[in-house]
Amino acid sequence: MPTVLITGANRGIGLEFARQYSQDGWDVIGTARQSSPELDQLGVRVEALDLSDADAVAAFGQRIDKPLDLFIANAGTNHPMNTAGAQNARDWQVMMMVNVIAPYQLAKALLPRLKDGSKAIAISSGMGSIGDNGGGWVPYRTSKAALNMAWSCLALEAKPRGVAAVLFSPGWVKTRMGGSGAEITSEQSVGDMRALIERLTIEDSGRFLRRSGSELPW
C-alpha cells in the first residue's frame, strides 16, 4: 500500500487529495492545525501541525516512522492581502513561514523517508510567477515566488536520491481561499494533479507546472 503525506488536509485542495488517495487505497497521513469532520470521516491518520510554529515544524520529521511514496506540501495562507503598516508586516512574516520555510523544512526532514522513485510536490500558484506577474497581491505573490526558489533548490538536493521535487499551480479553485467565483472545483483540480503526478519522472524534477502539465514561466 503506497503512503502519501499531505499538509493542510482538513479542507479544500488538501482534503480532496486525502479523499481521493484514501478512496484509491493509499495510506494517507494528513496534517492540519485542527482536524475537520470531513477529514475525520475519511478514517486516515491525522497529525496536528501548525506551520507557523517553527519548533513544531522542526520536530515533525521524527513523527513519521514509515517510508513515503509521495509528499504534498499543500498547506498555505493568503493573509495578509495588504502591505502597509506594522501588523501587515508581522502577518507577512508569518505567511513566509507558512508558505515557504515550513514546506521546505518539512521536505528536507522527510527526504530520508522518501523512497527512490517517490515524489515531493509543492502546491504553488501562477501568482508566484515573476515572468507572468500581473501585479497586486504582493505578500502572496512574494511567498509563492520564494517557495518556487526553495523547491528548485530542493529538487537539486533530492534528485541524487531518486526523488522528484516538482511545483504545481492548481488553477483558480473553488475553496475558502479561492472563493466561490473560481473557475474549477477542488475535485477537478486534484484529479488533474493526480494524473500529472502519475506521469512525473525524475527528469521532471525542478519544473514549475500547470495542472495540465504545461510549463509556467518562472
mmCIF file of C-alpha atoms in Angstrom:
data_model
loop_
_atom_site.group_PDB
_atom_site.id
_atom_site.type_symbol
_atom_site.label_atom_id
_atom_site.label_comp_id
_atom_site.label_asym_id
_atom_site.label_seq_id
_atom_site.Cartn_x
_atom_site.Cartn_y
_atom_site.Cartn_z
ATOM 1 C CA MET A 1 0.000 0.000 0.000
ATOM 2 C CA PRO A 2 1.632 3.317 -1.044
ATOM 3 C CA THR A 3 1.785 6.129 1.501
ATOM 4 C CA VAL A 4 1.178 9.848 0.990
ATOM 5 C CA LEU A 5 1.690 12.691 3.455
ATOM 6 C CA ILE A 6 -0.449 15.787 2.800
ATOM 7 C CA THR A 7 -0.192 19.061 4.702
ATOM 8 C CA GLY A 8 -3.316 21.169 5.160
ATOM 9 C CA ALA A 9 -5.550 18.136 4.724
ATOM 10 C CA ASN A 10 -8.512 19.415 6.734
ATOM 11 C CA ARG A 11 -10.187 21.368 3.902
ATOM 12 C CA GLY A 12 -10.025 22.486 0.295
ATOM 13 C CA ILE A 13 -7.414 21.010 -2.020
ATOM 14 C CA GLY A 14 -5.662 19.117 0.780
ATOM 15 C CA LEU A 15 -8.887 17.452 1.888
ATOM 16 C CA GLU A 16 -9.667 16.477 -1.697
ATOM 17 C CA PHE A 17 -6.202 14.943 -2.114
ATOM 18 C CA ALA A 18 -6.784 12.986 1.100
ATOM 19 C CA ARG A 19 -10.230 11.857 -0.052
ATOM 20 C CA GLN A 20 -9.138 10.707 -3.495
ATOM 21 C CA TYR A 21 -5.994 8.926 -2.355
ATOM 22 C CA SER A 22 -7.766 7.176 0.523
ATOM 23 C CA GLN A 23 -10.543 6.045 -1.823
ATOM 24 C CA ASP A 24 -7.884 4.520 -4.060
ATOM 25 C CA GLY A 25 -6.419 2.513 -1.194
ATOM 26 C CA TRP A 26 -3.449 4.669 -0.280
ATOM 27 C CA ASP A 27 -2.285 5.001 3.296
ATOM 28 C CA VAL A 28 -2.897 8.695 3.941
ATOM 29 C CA ILE A 29 -1.253 10.850 6.607
ATOM 30 C CA GLY A 30 -2.845 14.282 6.793
ATOM 31 C CA THR A 31 -1.664 17.259 8.802
ATOM 32 C CA ALA A 32 -3.667 20.253 9.980
ATOM 33 C CA ARG A 33 -3.657 22.773 12.802
ATOM 34 C CA GLN A 34 -7.027 21.284 13.683
ATOM 35 C CA SER A 35 -8.762 18.381 12.007
ATOM 36 C CA SER A 36 -12.231 18.728 10.499
ATOM 37 C CA PRO A 37 -15.295 16.471 10.494
ATOM 38 C CA GLU A 38 -14.742 15.887 6.773
ATOM 39 C CA LEU A 39 -11.165 14.723 7.336
ATOM 40 C CA ASP A 40 -12.109 12.614 10.360
ATOM 41 C CA GLN A 41 -14.766 10.824 8.293
ATOM 42 C CA LEU A 42 -12.087 9.546 5.934
ATOM 43 C CA GLY A 43 -10.548 7.465 8.712
ATOM 44 C CA VAL A 44 -7.000 8.461 7.784
ATOM 45 C CA ARG A 45 -4.118 9.197 10.144
ATOM 46 C CA VAL A 46 -4.206 12.837 11.230
ATOM 47 C CA GLU A 47 -1.213 14.620 12.745
ATOM 48 C CA ALA A 48 -1.651 18.049 14.353
ATOM 49 C CA LEU A 49 0.804 20.563 12.893
ATOM 50 C CA ASP A 50 0.821 24.357 12.929
ATOM 51 C CA LEU A 51 3.123 25.513 10.127
ATOM 52 C CA SER A 52 3.603 28.885 11.810
ATOM 53 C CA ASP A 53 5.209 27.109 14.798
ATOM 54 C CA ALA A 54 8.906 26.785 13.952
ATOM 55 C CA ASP A 55 9.573 24.334 16.802
ATOM 56 C CA ALA A 56 6.721 22.058 15.735
ATOM 57 C CA VAL A 57 7.881 22.112 12.122
ATOM 58 C CA ALA A 58 11.476 21.332 13.094
ATOM 59 C CA ALA A 59 10.394 18.345 15.187
ATOM 60 C CA PHE A 60 7.771 16.940 12.836
ATOM 61 C CA GLY A 61 10.004 14.618 10.834
ATOM 62 C CA GLN A 62 10.580 12.487 13.926
ATOM 63 C CA ARG A 63 6.851 11.667 13.999
ATOM 64 C CA ILE A 64 6.891 9.953 10.604
ATOM 65 C CA ASP A 65 8.013 6.381 11.146
ATOM 66 C CA LYS A 66 7.426 4.790 7.738
ATOM 67 C CA PRO A 67 8.621 5.187 4.146
ATOM 68 C CA LEU A 68 6.740 7.657 1.956
ATOM 69 C CA ASP A 69 5.868 7.393 -1.730
ATOM 70 C CA LEU A 70 4.557 10.929 -2.014
ATOM 71 C CA PHE A 71 4.745 14.189 -0.077
ATOM 72 C CA ILE A 72 2.330 17.000 -0.958
ATOM 73 C CA ALA A 73 3.142 20.369 0.613
ATOM 74 C CA ASN A 74 -0.299 21.867 0.224
ATOM 75 C CA ALA A 75 -0.967 23.972 3.326
ATOM 76 C CA GLY A 76 -0.741 27.725 2.881
ATOM 77 C CA THR A 77 -2.249 31.093 3.668
ATOM 78 C CA ASN A 78 -3.201 34.181 1.663
ATOM 79 C CA HIS A 79 -3.194 36.522 4.686
ATOM 80 C CA PRO A 80 -2.316 39.380 4.620
ATOM 81 C CA MET A 81 -3.541 40.833 1.354
ATOM 82 C CA ASN A 82 -2.199 44.330 2.071
ATOM 83 C CA THR A 83 1.322 45.540 2.739
ATOM 84 C CA ALA A 84 1.017 48.803 4.696
ATOM 85 C CA GLY A 85 1.702 49.098 8.409
ATOM 86 C CA ALA A 86 3.350 47.108 11.147
ATOM 87 C CA GLN A 87 0.624 44.485 11.613
ATOM 88 C CA ASN A 88 0.575 43.600 7.929
ATOM 89 C CA ALA A 89 4.363 43.323 8.082
ATOM 90 C CA ARG A 90 4.119 40.903 11.023
ATOM 91 C CA ASP A 91 1.434 38.876 9.248
ATOM 92 C CA TRP A 92 3.605 38.829 6.124
ATOM 93 C CA GLN A 93 6.420 37.320 8.183
ATOM 94 C CA VAL A 94 4.066 34.572 9.368
ATOM 95 C CA MET A 95 2.982 33.990 5.764
ATOM 96 C CA MET A 96 6.584 33.427 4.721
ATOM 97 C CA MET A 97 6.959 30.839 7.474
ATOM 98 C CA VAL A 98 3.778 29.010 6.493
ATOM 99 C CA ASN A 99 4.130 29.238 2.705
ATOM 100 C CA VAL A 100 7.897 28.920 2.260
ATOM 101 C CA ILE A 101 10.047 27.984 5.238
ATOM 102 C CA ALA A 102 7.835 25.273 6.717
ATOM 103 C CA PRO A 103 7.235 23.393 3.435
ATOM 104 C CA TYR A 104 10.943 23.383 2.641
ATOM 105 C CA GLN A 105 11.998 22.341 6.148
ATOM 106 C CA LEU A 106 9.407 19.564 6.184
ATOM 107 C CA ALA A 107 10.553 18.264 2.801
ATOM 108 C CA LYS A 108 14.187 18.293 3.897
ATOM 109 C CA ALA A 109 13.327 16.436 7.101
ATOM 110 C CA LEU A 110 11.269 13.878 5.188
ATOM 111 C CA LEU A 111 13.862 13.191 2.471
ATOM 112 C CA PRO A 112 15.233 10.154 4.325
ATOM 113 C CA ARG A 113 11.679 8.750 4.366
ATOM 114 C CA LEU A 114 11.054 9.385 0.667
ATOM 115 C CA LYS A 115 11.912 6.266 -1.287
ATOM 116 C CA ASP A 116 13.816 6.107 -4.553
ATOM 117 C CA GLY A 117 11.194 6.915 -7.194
ATOM 118 C CA SER A 118 8.993 8.924 -4.845
ATOM 119 C CA LYS A 119 7.808 12.478 -5.412
ATOM 120 C CA ALA A 120 7.671 15.725 -3.418
ATOM 121 C CA ILE A 121 5.028 18.121 -4.719
ATOM 122 C CA ALA A 122 4.612 21.729 -3.610
ATOM 123 C CA ILE A 123 1.320 23.460 -4.334
ATOM 124 C CA SER A 124 2.463 26.826 -5.631
ATOM 125 C CA SER A 125 0.496 29.279 -7.762
ATOM 126 C CA GLY A 126 0.683 31.069 -11.069
ATOM 127 C CA MET A 127 0.768 34.185 -8.900
ATOM 128 C CA GLY A 128 4.283 33.165 -7.910
ATOM 129 C CA SER A 129 5.481 33.591 -11.494
ATOM 130 C CA ILE A 130 7.697 36.661 -11.966
ATOM 131 C CA GLY A 131 7.547 36.238 -15.740
ATOM 132 C CA ASP A 132 3.737 36.354 -15.678
ATOM 133 C CA ASN A 133 3.264 38.964 -12.958
ATOM 134 C CA GLY A 134 0.003 40.893 -13.152
ATOM 135 C CA GLY A 135 0.658 42.962 -10.010
ATOM 136 C CA GLY A 136 -1.236 43.193 -6.737
ATOM 137 C CA TRP A 137 -1.442 40.552 -4.004
ATOM 138 C CA VAL A 138 2.181 41.373 -3.151
ATOM 139 C CA PRO A 139 2.565 39.289 0.043
ATOM 140 C CA TYR A 140 1.049 36.176 -1.543
ATOM 141 C CA ARG A 141 2.992 36.584 -4.790
ATOM 142 C CA THR A 142 6.290 37.011 -2.961
ATOM 143 C CA SER A 143 5.657 33.979 -0.772
ATOM 144 C CA LYS A 144 4.923 31.749 -3.745
ATOM 145 C CA ALA A 145 7.900 33.075 -5.711
ATOM 146 C CA ALA A 146 10.076 32.280 -2.698
ATOM 147 C CA LEU A 147 8.525 28.808 -2.428
ATOM 148 C CA ASN A 148 9.398 28.236 -6.079
ATOM 149 C CA MET A 149 13.058 29.020 -5.419
ATOM 150 C CA ALA A 150 13.154 26.870 -2.277
ATOM 151 C CA TRP A 151 11.625 23.915 -4.138
ATOM 152 C CA SER A 152 14.009 24.407 -7.053
ATOM 153 C CA CYS A 153 16.873 24.075 -4.558
ATOM 154 C CA LEU A 154 15.175 21.039 -3.016
ATOM 155 C CA ALA A 155 14.994 19.438 -6.465
ATOM 156 C CA LEU A 156 18.783 19.668 -6.771
ATOM 157 C CA GLU A 157 19.209 18.104 -3.329
ATOM 158 C CA ALA A 158 16.610 15.367 -3.829
ATOM 159 C CA LYS A 159 17.467 14.227 -7.355
ATOM 160 C CA PRO A 160 20.546 12.183 -6.347
ATOM 161 C CA ARG A 161 18.218 10.232 -4.012
ATOM 162 C CA GLY A 162 15.868 9.470 -6.895
ATOM 163 C CA VAL A 163 13.192 11.829 -5.554
ATOM 164 C CA ALA A 164 11.451 14.190 -7.978
ATOM 165 C CA ALA A 165 10.577 17.590 -6.465
ATOM 166 C CA VAL A 166 8.052 19.471 -8.608
ATOM 167 C CA LEU A 167 5.944 22.637 -8.256
ATOM 168 C CA PHE A 168 2.277 22.700 -9.284
ATOM 169 C CA SER A 169 -0.151 25.506 -9.924
ATOM 170 C CA PRO A 170 -3.578 24.020 -9.162
ATOM 171 C CA GLY A 171 -5.513 26.711 -11.052
ATOM 172 C CA TRP A 172 -8.164 29.015 -9.615
ATOM 173 C CA VAL A 173 -10.050 26.596 -7.392
ATOM 174 C CA LYS A 174 -13.363 26.956 -5.544
ATOM 175 C CA THR A 175 -12.065 26.750 -1.993
ATOM 176 C CA ARG A 176 -12.223 29.082 1.000
ATOM 177 C CA MET A 177 -9.064 30.734 -0.304
ATOM 178 C CA GLY A 178 -10.087 30.757 -3.979
ATOM 179 C CA GLY A 179 -13.663 31.878 -3.399
ATOM 180 C CA SER A 180 -16.959 30.816 -4.944
ATOM 181 C CA GLY A 181 -16.240 32.687 -8.177
ATOM 182 C CA ALA A 182 -13.259 30.493 -9.037
ATOM 183 C CA GLU A 183 -13.071 28.528 -12.259
ATOM 184 C CA ILE A 184 -12.907 24.870 -11.163
ATOM 185 C CA THR A 185 -13.786 22.613 -8.256
ATOM 186 C CA SER A 186 -11.215 21.047 -5.970
ATOM 187 C CA GLU A 187 -12.292 17.645 -7.298
ATOM 188 C CA GLN A 188 -11.386 18.675 -10.867
ATOM 189 C CA SER A 189 -8.107 20.309 -9.856
ATOM 190 C CA VAL A 190 -6.945 17.418 -7.705
ATOM 191 C CA GLY A 191 -7.979 14.860 -10.312
ATOM 192 C CA ASP A 192 -5.833 16.640 -12.893
ATOM 193 C CA MET A 193 -2.899 16.989 -10.498
ATOM 194 C CA ARG A 194 -3.050 13.326 -9.512
ATOM 195 C CA ALA A 195 -2.936 12.305 -13.166
ATOM 196 C CA LEU A 196 0.078 14.581 -13.601
ATOM 197 C CA ILE A 197 1.799 13.133 -10.517
ATOM 198 C CA GLU A 198 1.441 9.671 -12.024
ATOM 199 C CA ARG A 199 3.186 10.830 -15.217
ATOM 200 C CA LEU A 200 6.119 12.534 -13.499
ATOM 201 C CA THR A 201 9.593 11.051 -13.710
ATOM 202 C CA ILE A 202 12.875 12.052 -12.119
ATOM 203 C CA GLU A 203 13.617 14.088 -15.250
ATOM 204 C CA ASP A 204 10.720 16.404 -14.317
ATOM 205 C CA SER A 205 12.347 17.353 -11.027
ATOM 206 C CA GLY A 206 12.608 21.120 -10.590
ATOM 207 C CA ARG A 207 9.831 22.009 -13.030
ATOM 208 C CA PHE A 208 7.006 24.516 -12.402
ATOM 209 C CA LEU A 209 3.850 23.114 -13.992
ATOM 210 C CA ARG A 210 0.180 23.868 -14.502
ATOM 211 C CA ARG A 211 -2.143 21.038 -13.571
ATOM 212 C CA SER A 212 -2.364 20.229 -17.304
ATOM 213 C CA GLY A 213 1.377 19.566 -17.356
ATOM 214 C CA SER A 214 2.319 22.669 -19.341
ATOM 215 C CA GLU A 215 5.243 24.778 -18.165
ATOM 216 C CA LEU A 216 4.792 28.012 -16.212
ATOM 217 C CA PRO A 217 7.309 30.856 -16.580
ATOM 218 C CA TRP A 218 9.465 31.427 -13.522
#
